[in-house]
Amino acid sequence: MVFCQNKSVSFLIKWGSFLLLFFVCALDLSAQHLVDVSQLNKRTGVKVQVEGKLIDVKWPAGKNGKGRIIFDLEKSMPLFKSVGMESKDGFKEIAAGLDPAFILTIGKRTLDPKSGGWDVFFDRVPQKPYKSYLLGFDKRSASVSSSGAHTIIRISGMQAASFKGALEITLYTGSPLFNVAAVMTTEADSTAILYDAGLVSKTQVWQNVSWSDVKNTLQTAKVAHGTAARNQEVKYRTIIGQSKEGSIALFPPPHQYFYPLDEAFNLKFTWWGQNYGNLMLGYGIGIRQDPLGDRRFVPWFNAPPKTNQRLNYFCLLNAGSPAAVLEEVKKFTHHDSYVPLPGYKTMASHFHNEFIMDVVLKGLPVPEKPEFKEVFEKAGVNIVHLGEFHGPGHPKGPDEERLKELQALHEQCARLSDNNFLLLPGEEPNNFYGGHWLSFFPKPVNWIMSRKPDMPFVSEHPQYGKVYRIGNKDEMLKLLELENGLAWTAHARTKASTGYPDAYKEEGFFKSETFMGAAWKAIPADLSLPTLSKRVLNLLDDMANWGLKKHVIAESDIFTITEQNEMYAHLNVNYLQLDKVPNFKDGWQPVLDAMRQGKFFVSTGEVLLPEFTVNGKKSGDTAKISSSGKTKIVLSADWTFPLNFAEVVSGDGKEVYRERISLNNTLAFGKKQFEFTVNLANRKWVRLELWDIAANGAFTQQVWLE
């Protein structure tokens, strides 16, 4: 009996030891599986070390040395244990103990097919119930993977209301730049969203917070942890935290972050201080959106079901001062301007500034150089096409009122134009054709948008000279033909042009060479897209498949233009193939010719396409394709943010085909000629788009194929 008892004890001791060993091994195994590094490409130069719940990541940051972030997956600890720069002089810890934080605001989209469905602009989301949520984050597991020159750290477990997702931090080889994104999905329909975001700490990380004011002067505030969060008006959309060892600049994607509005008001898009929104506990810096917008139509962002919405911002590290890191940030948008390209001039369209009615004809002092001209010149815009009298004015008469207004418009445009800046008269007539559209003539033209039966189509006025009176669409077409003018659909398929130009695609005026096509602005906004809005780009393809040689220009469609406004986020331009800016007094026919012939590309500013050929032919031209369909596309590109992809878009008269070419091996601030060989057998046209990691981009017009 005694022997048997001792044997049982021995068995239990051995079994217990085995269980203990198994438990310890299981803990070690779970720690290893907490972080998956199997998809990391070691040849990128990125070094990753995992110790328990800590992930130490170092990446090549160009001439600045190496960037370094230590992530802590312990739920009770800040995610960014340490952030800094490593150089030959050693490691400088710029910040420690930071948490990325996000507030997701969820509202309801009005999805009426008559208003454009998901393409709707005429929606007032903040007038309906909405609620803001702090994204919860449980840090269950993580992975580190490579995608070209990008290193992605993905950490699971973010949620708020019906949205679920993960945090993604993307590091960019060759730059001290990284992106922080909450990638969130919902099953709910008819959802519109906003997000605020930033870096938050429960201890004092920063000595100072800095920003550029709208006058382009650096401002600095000393950090006191008891200071309540405040919304800050800035230029360059950037807020900067400074410590003893350096600075972090935090900023959003320069165009994608701003949902479409009628105004470019500066709505204080950054914040700093304690307990932002009474949801982010701690002291932080970050970006924000105003739910009320310009208090006109406020559509927010679309969040269709099962789409991955990227609520994201960028951080740029610098071991120097706030002024030094801000200068580096400015380079990504060329200091918020459109840089000159040899053989091109920049042209922006669709501005309802109403300078004539609100200043000139109101009897107010007329400035020698109005503020709006300074704004355009600083932005590098050579040619501005206006949309005056959009509300005020007398487009349908009385005749004398209308002619006086046109005379004032033409005089001011002539006065404010010079050798490098051309201010051009234009209107959004919204008569005769249907929907909203823009008119553009190559010289001053006097015309009245009504004609009584007893009045002639054209007559001579003793003071103003030739005057046209238009009574219907046929006379409108005749005027455009006689004066070599152009028309195109404004904000096609949305706003008051919902259903257009589709509704009149069989009309003679639309098929005429006087009707150029349509204009592009990023409506709607959808953060799940790696590009800006596809609404009018899809129309560009449809028109080509209709068998019509139409083109799409960029438009801004905003009202006030001031230095205080957040202009750059709402601007886009057309790079027209022009050697010089035409002289106002000689007319500007070359501008309209470039538009009519498709001799231009559209850009948000960060991505440029100085050369694009298909078998040696440029946009607007016709290229011959061999029977094999094998086609050579040559593209010269110039960019600031690292590129994401190029997309070759083509059509056969019925279907649209897209071939996406990844360019995620590119580094920031590059210039290169790319050559692609694609099969374009049986295609009738082809064009190209180029997009970067911040959803900035450029697109060409078609090359026609035979």
XYZ file of C-alpha atoms in Angstrom:
706
model
C 0.000 0.000 0.000
C 2.800 2.405 0.889
C 4.572 1.679 -2.383
C 1.457 2.352 -4.376
C 0.918 5.660 -2.599
C 4.490 6.850 -3.333
C 4.077 5.884 -6.979
C 0.905 7.944 -7.241
C 2.637 10.978 -5.755
C 5.535 10.585 -8.152
C 3.137 10.399 -11.085
C 1.305 13.509 -9.972
C 4.562 15.440 -9.575
C 5.727 14.467 -13.045
C 2.348 15.296 -14.591
C 2.260 18.617 -12.797
C 5.732 19.484 -14.062
C 4.657 18.613 -17.602
C 1.586 20.807 -17.324
C 3.681 23.678 -15.990
C 6.175 23.282 -18.829
C 3.323 23.121 -21.356
C 1.738 26.264 -19.901
C 5.038 28.179 -20.044
C 5.642 27.032 -23.632
C 2.091 27.984 -24.554
C 2.613 31.467 -23.144
C 5.813 31.797 -25.145
C 4.096 30.480 -28.266
C 1.188 32.929 -27.870
C 3.649 35.790 -27.491
C 5.320 34.746 -30.731
C 1.995 34.547 -32.545
C 0.876 37.922 -31.173
C 3.033 39.573 -33.866
C 3.196 38.098 -37.369
C 6.302 39.182 -39.317
C 6.152 36.445 -41.970
C 5.264 38.935 -44.740
C 8.146 41.313 -44.019
C 10.666 41.708 -46.836
C 14.054 42.035 -45.131
C 15.621 43.430 -48.299
C 13.791 46.749 -47.780
C 16.269 47.699 -45.078
C 13.525 47.786 -42.436
C 14.574 46.174 -39.138
C 11.945 44.671 -36.831
C 12.618 43.225 -33.401
C 9.842 41.638 -31.325
C 10.246 41.158 -27.589
C 7.088 40.062 -25.839
C 4.534 42.743 -26.557
C 7.046 45.265 -27.862
C 7.700 45.774 -31.593
C 10.793 47.831 -32.381
C 10.726 49.048 -36.007
C 13.483 50.996 -37.746
C 13.208 52.145 -41.360
C 15.533 54.019 -43.761
C 14.455 57.676 -43.712
C 16.776 59.019 -46.406
C 19.386 61.622 -45.588
C 17.779 62.002 -42.175
C 19.073 58.596 -41.073
C 16.527 56.129 -39.728
C 13.111 56.559 -38.264
C 12.260 54.448 -35.243
C 8.991 53.572 -33.510
C 8.602 51.164 -30.611
C 5.043 49.824 -30.382
C 3.652 48.495 -27.110
C 0.774 46.003 -27.403
C 0.105 45.981 -23.659
C -3.493 47.200 -23.415
C -2.847 49.464 -20.441
C 0.123 51.215 -22.094
C 0.340 53.841 -24.878
C 0.807 52.260 -28.317
C 3.763 54.474 -29.307
C 6.230 53.706 -26.524
C 8.895 55.707 -28.340
C 9.146 57.708 -31.574
C 12.343 59.233 -32.860
C 15.213 59.497 -35.330
C 18.472 57.573 -35.438
C 21.612 58.972 -37.038
C 25.383 58.590 -36.739
C 25.123 60.791 -33.663
C 22.833 58.288 -31.963
C 19.100 58.037 -31.257
C 16.988 61.099 -30.525
C 13.653 60.302 -28.916
C 11.258 62.951 -30.157
C 8.241 61.647 -28.239
C 7.271 58.854 -25.852
C 4.013 57.536 -24.484
C 1.706 58.594 -27.332
C -1.560 57.017 -28.396
C -3.148 57.517 -31.824
C -6.764 58.504 -31.169
C -9.790 58.856 -33.430
C -13.265 60.289 -33.041
C -15.719 58.917 -35.596
C -18.864 60.974 -36.182
C -21.705 59.021 -37.773
C -24.667 60.585 -39.553
C -27.285 59.630 -42.109
C -26.972 60.026 -45.869
C -30.068 60.907 -47.896
C -29.992 58.471 -50.809
C -32.558 59.751 -53.271
C -31.895 58.594 -56.863
C -33.318 61.909 -58.093
C -30.508 63.662 -56.199
C -27.774 61.363 -57.451
C -27.804 58.561 -54.872
C -24.303 58.174 -53.440
C -23.200 61.018 -55.769
C -25.440 63.472 -53.925
C -24.124 66.910 -52.933
C -27.397 68.575 -51.940
C -27.517 66.911 -48.529
C -27.503 68.539 -45.103
C -26.230 65.734 -42.882
C -25.729 67.831 -39.698
C -29.379 68.856 -39.724
C -30.257 65.218 -39.010
C -29.320 63.288 -35.842
C -25.659 62.288 -35.585
C -23.320 61.077 -32.849
C -19.573 61.046 -32.181
C -17.679 58.048 -30.810
C -14.133 57.537 -29.565
C -12.749 54.514 -31.400
C -12.096 51.669 -28.966
C -8.846 49.755 -29.380
C -7.937 46.420 -27.764
C -4.596 45.589 -29.466
C -5.274 41.832 -29.669
C -2.629 41.058 -32.298
C -0.353 42.686 -34.853
C 1.436 42.051 -38.113
C 4.337 43.707 -39.893
C 4.382 43.337 -43.675
C 6.014 44.826 -46.757
C 4.325 46.246 -49.830
C 6.952 47.631 -52.174
C 8.720 50.450 -50.344
C 5.955 50.577 -47.729
C 6.060 48.813 -44.372
C 2.653 48.280 -42.784
C 2.125 47.620 -39.096
C -1.450 46.419 -38.645
C -2.905 46.164 -35.146
C -6.299 44.557 -34.714
C -9.297 45.506 -32.688
C -10.794 48.953 -33.355
C -14.527 49.562 -33.070
C -17.193 52.237 -32.631
C -20.949 51.750 -32.969
C -21.502 49.622 -36.105
C -17.945 50.214 -37.396
C -15.172 47.653 -36.886
C -11.609 47.541 -38.129
C -7.927 47.854 -37.358
C -5.161 50.406 -37.027
C -2.599 50.620 -39.817
C 0.675 52.517 -39.537
C 2.490 52.770 -42.878
C 6.174 53.680 -42.998
C 7.694 54.979 -46.241
C 11.236 53.943 -47.085
C 13.460 56.912 -47.823
C 11.426 59.402 -45.771
C 10.740 60.216 -42.090
C 7.063 60.211 -43.105
C 4.478 57.764 -41.819
C 0.716 57.413 -42.075
C -1.660 56.509 -39.244
C -5.022 55.095 -40.338
C -8.035 53.573 -38.648
C -9.437 51.312 -41.378
C -13.113 50.887 -40.508
C -16.077 49.069 -42.071
C -19.794 49.095 -41.389
C -22.713 46.954 -42.539
C -25.125 49.868 -42.091
C -26.551 51.521 -45.187
C -27.005 55.238 -45.970
C -24.146 56.252 -43.687
C -22.213 59.536 -43.786
C -19.169 60.110 -41.591
C -16.550 62.557 -40.362
C -13.433 61.944 -38.303
C -11.157 63.862 -35.983
C -7.795 62.355 -35.061
C -4.483 62.959 -33.365
C -1.766 61.877 -30.971
C -2.631 61.944 -27.267
C -0.558 61.486 -24.107
C -1.414 61.276 -20.419
C 2.011 62.677 -19.534
C 3.691 65.844 -20.780
C 5.406 64.997 -24.050
C 5.629 68.384 -25.740
C 7.329 71.583 -24.674
C 5.656 73.645 -27.390
C 2.931 73.423 -29.990
C 3.459 75.328 -33.254
C 1.620 76.151 -36.479
C 1.645 78.596 -39.369
C -1.070 81.232 -39.234
C -2.927 82.216 -42.417
C -0.436 85.045 -42.983
C 2.320 82.398 -43.255
C 3.916 83.289 -39.905
C 5.000 80.559 -37.484
C 3.188 80.723 -34.143
C 4.197 78.873 -30.972
C 2.425 78.181 -27.676
C 4.043 76.699 -24.572
C 2.403 73.501 -23.406
C 0.572 73.409 -20.093
C -1.235 70.138 -19.486
C -4.234 71.779 -17.922
C -4.975 73.819 -21.054
C -8.354 72.849 -22.494
C -8.321 71.740 -26.131
C -8.820 74.486 -28.662
C -9.551 74.471 -32.384
C -6.804 76.194 -34.350
C -6.942 78.027 -37.668
C -3.756 77.271 -39.600
C -2.154 77.391 -43.019
C -0.793 74.203 -44.568
C -3.257 72.117 -42.468
C -0.419 71.268 -40.033
C 0.012 71.222 -36.253
C 3.453 70.552 -34.717
C 4.520 69.115 -31.362
C 8.042 69.984 -30.196
C 10.147 68.229 -27.546
C 13.768 68.648 -26.449
C 14.949 66.263 -29.170
C 12.887 67.354 -32.155
C 9.454 67.847 -33.677
C 6.556 65.880 -35.123
C 4.336 67.546 -37.728
C 0.825 66.119 -38.012
C -1.300 66.839 -41.098
C -4.059 65.241 -43.217
C -4.044 64.244 -46.891
C -4.125 67.728 -48.470
C -7.212 67.232 -50.670
C -8.867 63.971 -49.624
C -9.521 65.133 -46.042
C -11.823 67.960 -47.121
C -15.349 66.964 -48.021
C -16.881 69.060 -50.841
C -18.439 72.407 -49.995
C -19.465 75.568 -51.851
C -16.974 77.602 -49.823
C -13.317 77.092 -48.929
C -13.655 78.660 -45.486
C -10.864 77.946 -43.012
C -12.879 76.084 -40.376
C -9.997 75.540 -37.920
C -8.958 72.136 -39.163
C -6.410 71.429 -36.402
C -6.585 71.223 -32.597
C -4.296 71.067 -29.571
C -4.760 70.784 -25.826
C -6.387 68.671 -23.124
C -9.372 66.301 -23.526
C -10.313 67.142 -27.110
C -14.020 66.725 -27.749
C -14.404 65.511 -24.154
C -13.605 62.095 -25.617
C -9.823 62.012 -26.082
C -8.512 61.840 -22.530
C -5.085 63.424 -22.215
C -3.126 66.168 -23.952
C -2.845 65.989 -27.706
C -2.400 67.537 -31.114
C -4.421 66.637 -34.168
C -6.712 67.356 -37.077
C -10.440 67.996 -37.016
C -13.444 68.579 -39.221
C -16.341 70.955 -38.715
C -19.637 69.048 -38.882
C -21.533 72.205 -39.913
C -19.193 73.024 -42.812
C -20.079 76.265 -44.596
C -23.683 75.957 -43.377
C -24.967 75.547 -46.917
C -25.093 72.020 -48.303
C -22.938 69.779 -46.100
C -22.671 66.210 -47.435
C -19.770 64.850 -45.280
C -18.140 61.612 -46.498
C -19.895 58.615 -47.997
C -19.434 55.336 -46.101
C -21.203 52.671 -48.157
C -21.641 49.232 -46.537
C -18.608 46.902 -46.525
C -16.166 49.575 -47.719
C -12.854 50.088 -45.911
C -12.941 53.707 -44.798
C -9.404 55.011 -44.117
C -9.553 57.609 -41.364
C -5.968 58.735 -41.695
C -3.321 61.390 -41.155
C 0.397 61.794 -41.759
C 3.259 62.405 -39.342
C 6.646 63.779 -40.331
C 9.617 63.442 -37.973
C 12.424 65.953 -37.678
C 15.231 66.151 -35.135
C 15.123 69.942 -35.429
C 12.771 72.843 -34.784
C 9.088 73.305 -35.695
C 10.188 75.741 -38.427
C 12.437 73.051 -39.921
C 9.774 70.352 -40.000
C 7.154 72.774 -41.356
C 9.436 73.581 -44.292
C 9.632 69.864 -45.012
C 5.834 69.547 -44.867
C 5.398 72.452 -47.310
C 7.481 70.623 -49.914
C 4.774 67.968 -50.287
C 2.398 70.585 -51.755
C 5.029 72.864 -53.330
C 4.157 75.411 -50.614
C 0.472 75.081 -51.601
C 1.104 76.137 -55.170
C 1.123 74.754 -58.714
C 4.675 74.667 -59.994
C 5.455 75.850 -63.532
C 6.188 73.275 -66.230
C 7.921 74.152 -69.524
C 5.381 74.209 -72.343
C 2.389 74.461 -69.980
C 0.294 77.153 -68.302
C -2.004 76.516 -65.355
C -5.706 77.262 -65.663
C -8.387 77.110 -62.947
C -12.117 77.340 -63.610
C -15.528 77.970 -62.050
C -15.269 80.704 -59.424
C -18.331 82.670 -58.271
C -16.343 85.475 -56.697
C -18.962 88.072 -57.717
C -16.387 90.877 -57.635
C -18.391 92.850 -60.176
C -21.718 92.869 -58.352
C -20.386 92.912 -54.785
C -17.679 95.562 -55.239
C -17.424 97.282 -58.620
C -21.117 98.005 -59.237
C -21.930 98.422 -55.575
C -19.972 101.658 -55.442
C -17.353 100.298 -53.042
C -13.659 101.234 -53.398
C -12.140 99.073 -56.131
C -8.683 97.882 -55.008
C -5.780 98.283 -57.402
C -4.964 94.615 -56.831
C -7.850 92.637 -55.312
C -7.087 89.976 -52.740
C -8.380 87.201 -54.984
C -5.758 87.988 -57.629
C -2.987 87.750 -55.031
C -4.353 84.405 -53.855
C -4.337 82.971 -57.376
C -0.862 84.308 -58.148
C 0.607 82.856 -54.941
C -0.995 79.535 -55.857
C 0.780 79.568 -59.223
C -2.389 79.885 -61.318
C -1.787 81.617 -64.662
C -5.332 81.659 -66.057
C -8.608 82.000 -64.141
C -11.987 81.362 -65.756
C -14.751 83.032 -63.753
C -18.415 82.141 -63.236
C -19.825 85.575 -62.443
C -23.478 86.588 -62.030
C -24.381 83.235 -60.427
C -27.290 84.617 -58.417
C -26.701 88.360 -58.544
C -26.849 90.251 -61.810
C -29.404 90.372 -64.596
C -28.533 87.652 -67.137
C -32.000 87.886 -68.725
C -32.128 91.680 -68.654
C -33.295 94.427 -68.542
C -30.891 94.911 -71.425
C -29.197 98.047 -70.141
C -28.539 96.494 -66.717
C -27.150 93.339 -68.265
C -24.880 95.195 -70.696
C -23.567 97.476 -67.953
C -22.663 94.413 -65.875
C -20.914 92.707 -68.774
C -19.005 95.879 -69.587
C -17.782 96.118 -65.997
C -16.769 92.438 -66.044
C -14.811 92.804 -69.274
C -13.102 96.006 -68.120
C -11.990 94.521 -64.800
C -10.751 91.329 -66.444
C -8.702 93.404 -68.884
C -7.362 95.654 -66.102
C -6.331 92.775 -63.836
C -4.704 90.674 -66.569
C -0.977 90.956 -67.277
C 1.841 89.051 -68.969
C 1.653 86.108 -66.558
C -1.928 86.268 -65.315
C -5.102 86.149 -67.357
C -8.460 86.805 -65.705
C -11.193 85.662 -68.077
C -14.927 86.348 -68.131
C -17.199 83.346 -67.850
C -20.651 82.452 -66.600
C -22.780 79.521 -65.480
C -25.841 80.381 -67.603
C -28.101 77.431 -66.659
C -30.519 78.308 -69.451
C -31.543 76.560 -72.680
C -29.531 73.325 -72.400
C -30.677 71.744 -69.124
C -28.879 71.314 -65.825
C -25.944 73.606 -65.072
C -23.242 74.417 -67.580
C -20.407 76.886 -68.152
C -19.908 79.268 -71.055
C -16.523 80.453 -72.295
C -15.729 82.770 -75.193
C -12.272 83.623 -76.639
C -12.942 87.372 -76.350
C -15.480 89.671 -74.657
C -18.971 88.906 -75.963
C -22.139 90.802 -75.085
C -25.128 88.500 -74.876
C -28.465 88.506 -73.098
C -30.095 85.234 -72.012
C -33.558 86.088 -73.318
C -35.088 87.297 -76.561
C -38.587 88.591 -77.117
C -40.241 87.597 -80.425
C -39.929 91.106 -81.811
C -36.232 91.430 -80.962
C -33.420 90.425 -83.374
C -30.920 87.635 -82.627
C -28.054 90.102 -83.087
C -27.992 93.898 -83.169
C -25.638 96.840 -82.757
C -25.755 98.889 -79.571
C -24.523 102.524 -79.799
C -22.387 102.131 -76.662
C -21.568 98.423 -76.352
C -21.391 97.319 -79.983
C -22.596 93.872 -81.074
C -25.223 92.346 -78.779
C -26.730 88.850 -79.032
C -30.114 87.910 -77.609
C -30.706 84.202 -77.020
C -34.147 82.649 -76.799
C -33.570 78.874 -77.095
C -30.968 76.098 -77.352
C -30.623 76.458 -81.120
C -29.729 80.132 -80.810
C -27.337 79.300 -77.976
C -25.534 76.823 -80.218
C -25.479 79.398 -83.032
C -23.889 81.985 -80.731
C -21.181 79.535 -79.619
C -20.468 78.653 -83.258
C -20.312 82.301 -84.410
C -18.020 83.371 -81.569
C -15.896 80.164 -81.361
C -17.080 79.598 -77.809
C -17.184 76.510 -75.630
C -19.752 75.051 -73.252
C -19.536 72.104 -70.855
C -21.545 70.491 -68.076
C -20.746 71.861 -64.635
C -20.639 69.355 -61.735
C -22.004 66.648 -64.033
C -24.276 63.979 -62.540
C -24.598 65.796 -59.215
C -25.960 69.043 -57.753
C -28.368 70.700 -60.219
C -26.756 68.689 -63.037
C -27.968 65.342 -61.677
C -28.933 63.339 -64.766
C -26.858 65.518 -67.107
C -25.274 65.390 -69.626
C -26.862 61.926 -70.055
C -30.313 63.481 -70.567
C -29.136 65.492 -73.592
C -26.427 63.238 -75.026
C -28.396 62.831 -78.279
C -28.978 66.580 -78.701
C -27.282 68.412 -81.549
C -25.736 71.021 -79.264
C -24.080 68.302 -77.155
C -22.648 66.509 -80.179
C -21.395 69.830 -81.543
C -17.703 70.745 -81.269
C -18.804 73.743 -79.197
C -19.684 71.397 -76.320
C -16.378 70.353 -74.771
C -17.687 67.778 -72.263
C -17.730 68.251 -68.502
C -15.774 69.464 -65.479
C -14.290 67.455 -62.588
C -14.351 68.209 -58.879
C -14.012 65.677 -56.057
C -17.725 65.160 -55.426
C -18.608 62.953 -53.609
C -15.942 62.221 -51.007
C -15.337 58.607 -50.019
C -12.393 57.650 -47.803
C -12.423 54.046 -49.002
C -11.113 55.095 -52.421
C -7.352 55.337 -53.101
C -8.267 58.205 -55.457
C -10.435 61.288 -55.395
C -13.956 61.127 -56.814
C -14.553 58.920 -59.864
C -17.941 60.446 -60.770
C -16.801 62.591 -63.701
C -13.912 60.304 -64.641
C -16.531 57.627 -65.234
C -18.432 60.135 -67.358
C -15.275 60.872 -69.353
C -15.097 57.168 -70.203
C -18.806 56.969 -70.977
C -18.635 59.912 -73.388
C -15.721 58.270 -75.201
C -17.696 55.043 -75.493
C -20.633 57.052 -76.857
C -18.316 57.772 -79.781
C -17.841 61.446 -78.901
C -14.475 63.184 -78.576
C -15.254 65.064 -75.390
C -12.919 66.191 -72.626
C -13.001 66.920 -68.904
C -11.360 69.916 -67.245
C -10.843 70.565 -63.547
C -13.229 72.924 -61.761
C -13.248 74.313 -58.218
C -16.821 75.649 -58.041
C -16.396 77.867 -54.974
C -17.442 81.370 -54.082
C -15.129 83.528 -51.967
C -11.379 83.571 -52.617
C -9.369 84.955 -49.690
C -5.958 84.523 -48.121
C -7.634 83.258 -44.952
C -9.502 80.486 -46.756
C -8.232 76.924 -47.057
C -7.909 77.434 -50.797
C -5.389 74.770 -51.761
C -7.458 71.880 -50.413
C -10.362 72.904 -52.659
C -8.347 73.824 -55.759
C -7.285 71.797 -58.777
C -5.858 72.950 -62.082
C -5.545 72.201 -65.757
C -2.030 72.221 -67.179
C -2.731 73.520 -70.696
C -0.158 73.000 -73.459
C 0.653 76.680 -74.015
C 4.040 78.316 -74.480
C 2.848 81.654 -73.140
C -0.108 83.359 -71.486
C -2.177 85.097 -74.198
C -2.578 88.869 -74.073
C -6.098 89.860 -73.032
C -6.507 92.532 -75.706
C -5.609 90.028 -78.445
C -8.093 87.437 -77.224
C -7.396 84.028 -75.692
C -8.353 81.614 -78.459
C -5.286 79.385 -77.721
C -6.769 78.613 -74.279
C -10.011 77.343 -75.802
C -8.127 75.477 -78.535
C -6.079 73.534 -75.965
C -9.255 72.638 -74.103
C -11.197 71.679 -77.229
C -8.351 69.488 -78.527
C -7.610 67.752 -75.217
C -4.133 69.249 -75.024
C -3.911 69.296 -71.215
C -3.828 67.220 -68.073
C -5.623 67.762 -64.768
C -3.751 67.792 -61.446
C -4.277 68.401 -57.748
C -0.708 69.754 -57.774
C 1.381 67.032 -56.133
C 1.464 64.727 -59.181
C 2.488 66.089 -62.584
C 2.405 64.494 -66.047
C 4.599 66.597 -68.336
C 4.663 63.824 -70.961
C 2.172 61.141 -71.979
C 2.271 59.334 -75.316
C 0.650 56.256 -76.827
C 2.760 54.846 -79.647
C 4.279 58.327 -79.871
C 0.960 60.227 -79.977
C -0.123 62.747 -77.323
C -3.510 63.272 -75.682
C -6.103 64.525 -78.154
C -4.256 62.841 -81.038
C -5.027 59.568 -82.838
C -2.585 56.655 -82.558
C -2.345 53.598 -84.773
C -2.451 50.211 -83.056
C -1.008 47.062 -84.604
C -3.160 43.990 -85.185
C -1.584 42.356 -82.126
C -2.822 45.215 -79.947
C 0.609 45.609 -78.372
C 0.933 49.284 -77.455
C 3.707 51.355 -75.894
C 2.732 53.987 -73.337
C 5.407 56.443 -72.211
C 4.815 58.566 -69.146
C 7.008 61.237 -67.570
C 5.976 61.892 -63.994
C 6.975 64.289 -61.247
C 5.685 63.771 -57.685
C 6.062 64.700 -54.010
C 4.338 62.030 -51.877
C 5.374 58.485 -52.876
C 3.287 57.222 -55.770
C 0.656 54.529 -55.305
C -0.329 53.355 -58.791
C -0.932 54.238 -62.412
C -4.119 53.139 -64.125
C -4.443 52.684 -67.878
C -8.106 53.188 -68.791
C -9.410 52.213 -72.219
C -12.668 51.428 -73.992
C -14.033 49.591 -77.014
C -17.216 51.602 -77.501
C -19.166 49.479 -75.043
C -17.004 48.430 -72.095
C -14.390 50.236 -70.017
C -11.164 48.399 -69.167
C -8.749 49.252 -66.364
C -5.219 48.014 -65.893
C -3.676 49.063 -62.598
C 0.121 49.196 -62.351
C 1.515 49.323 -58.825
C 4.123 52.024 -58.229
C 4.521 51.504 -54.503
C 8.285 51.054 -54.921
C 8.648 54.781 -55.601
C 10.055 57.074 -52.925
C 8.965 60.601 -52.023
C 9.990 63.511 -54.282
C 10.717 61.673 -57.492
C 10.901 62.288 -61.208
C 10.969 59.443 -63.692
C 9.951 58.259 -67.135
C 7.875 55.081 -67.100
C 7.194 52.803 -70.058
C 4.260 50.395 -70.059
C 3.383 47.848 -72.710
C -0.324 47.082 -72.768
C -2.684 45.190 -75.048
C -5.192 47.585 -76.601
C -6.580 45.311 -79.288
C -10.067 46.382 -80.414
C -9.951 49.490 -78.212
C -11.047 52.896 -79.477
C -9.442 55.171 -76.904
C -7.081 55.173 -73.939
C -6.129 57.565 -71.155
C -4.079 57.422 -67.951
C -4.448 58.288 -64.265
C -1.640 58.568 -61.704
C -2.308 58.601 -57.937
C -0.106 58.900 -54.864
C -0.421 57.534 -51.320
C -2.422 60.583 -50.156
C -5.041 60.233 -52.946
C -3.542 63.191 -54.811
C -3.421 62.655 -58.522
C -3.416 63.662 -62.145
C -5.163 62.371 -65.244
C -4.722 62.818 -68.981
C -7.267 63.211 -71.729
C -7.775 60.421 -74.262
C -5.605 59.315 -77.113
C -7.943 58.012 -79.821
C -7.063 54.674 -81.399
C -7.376 53.206 -84.875
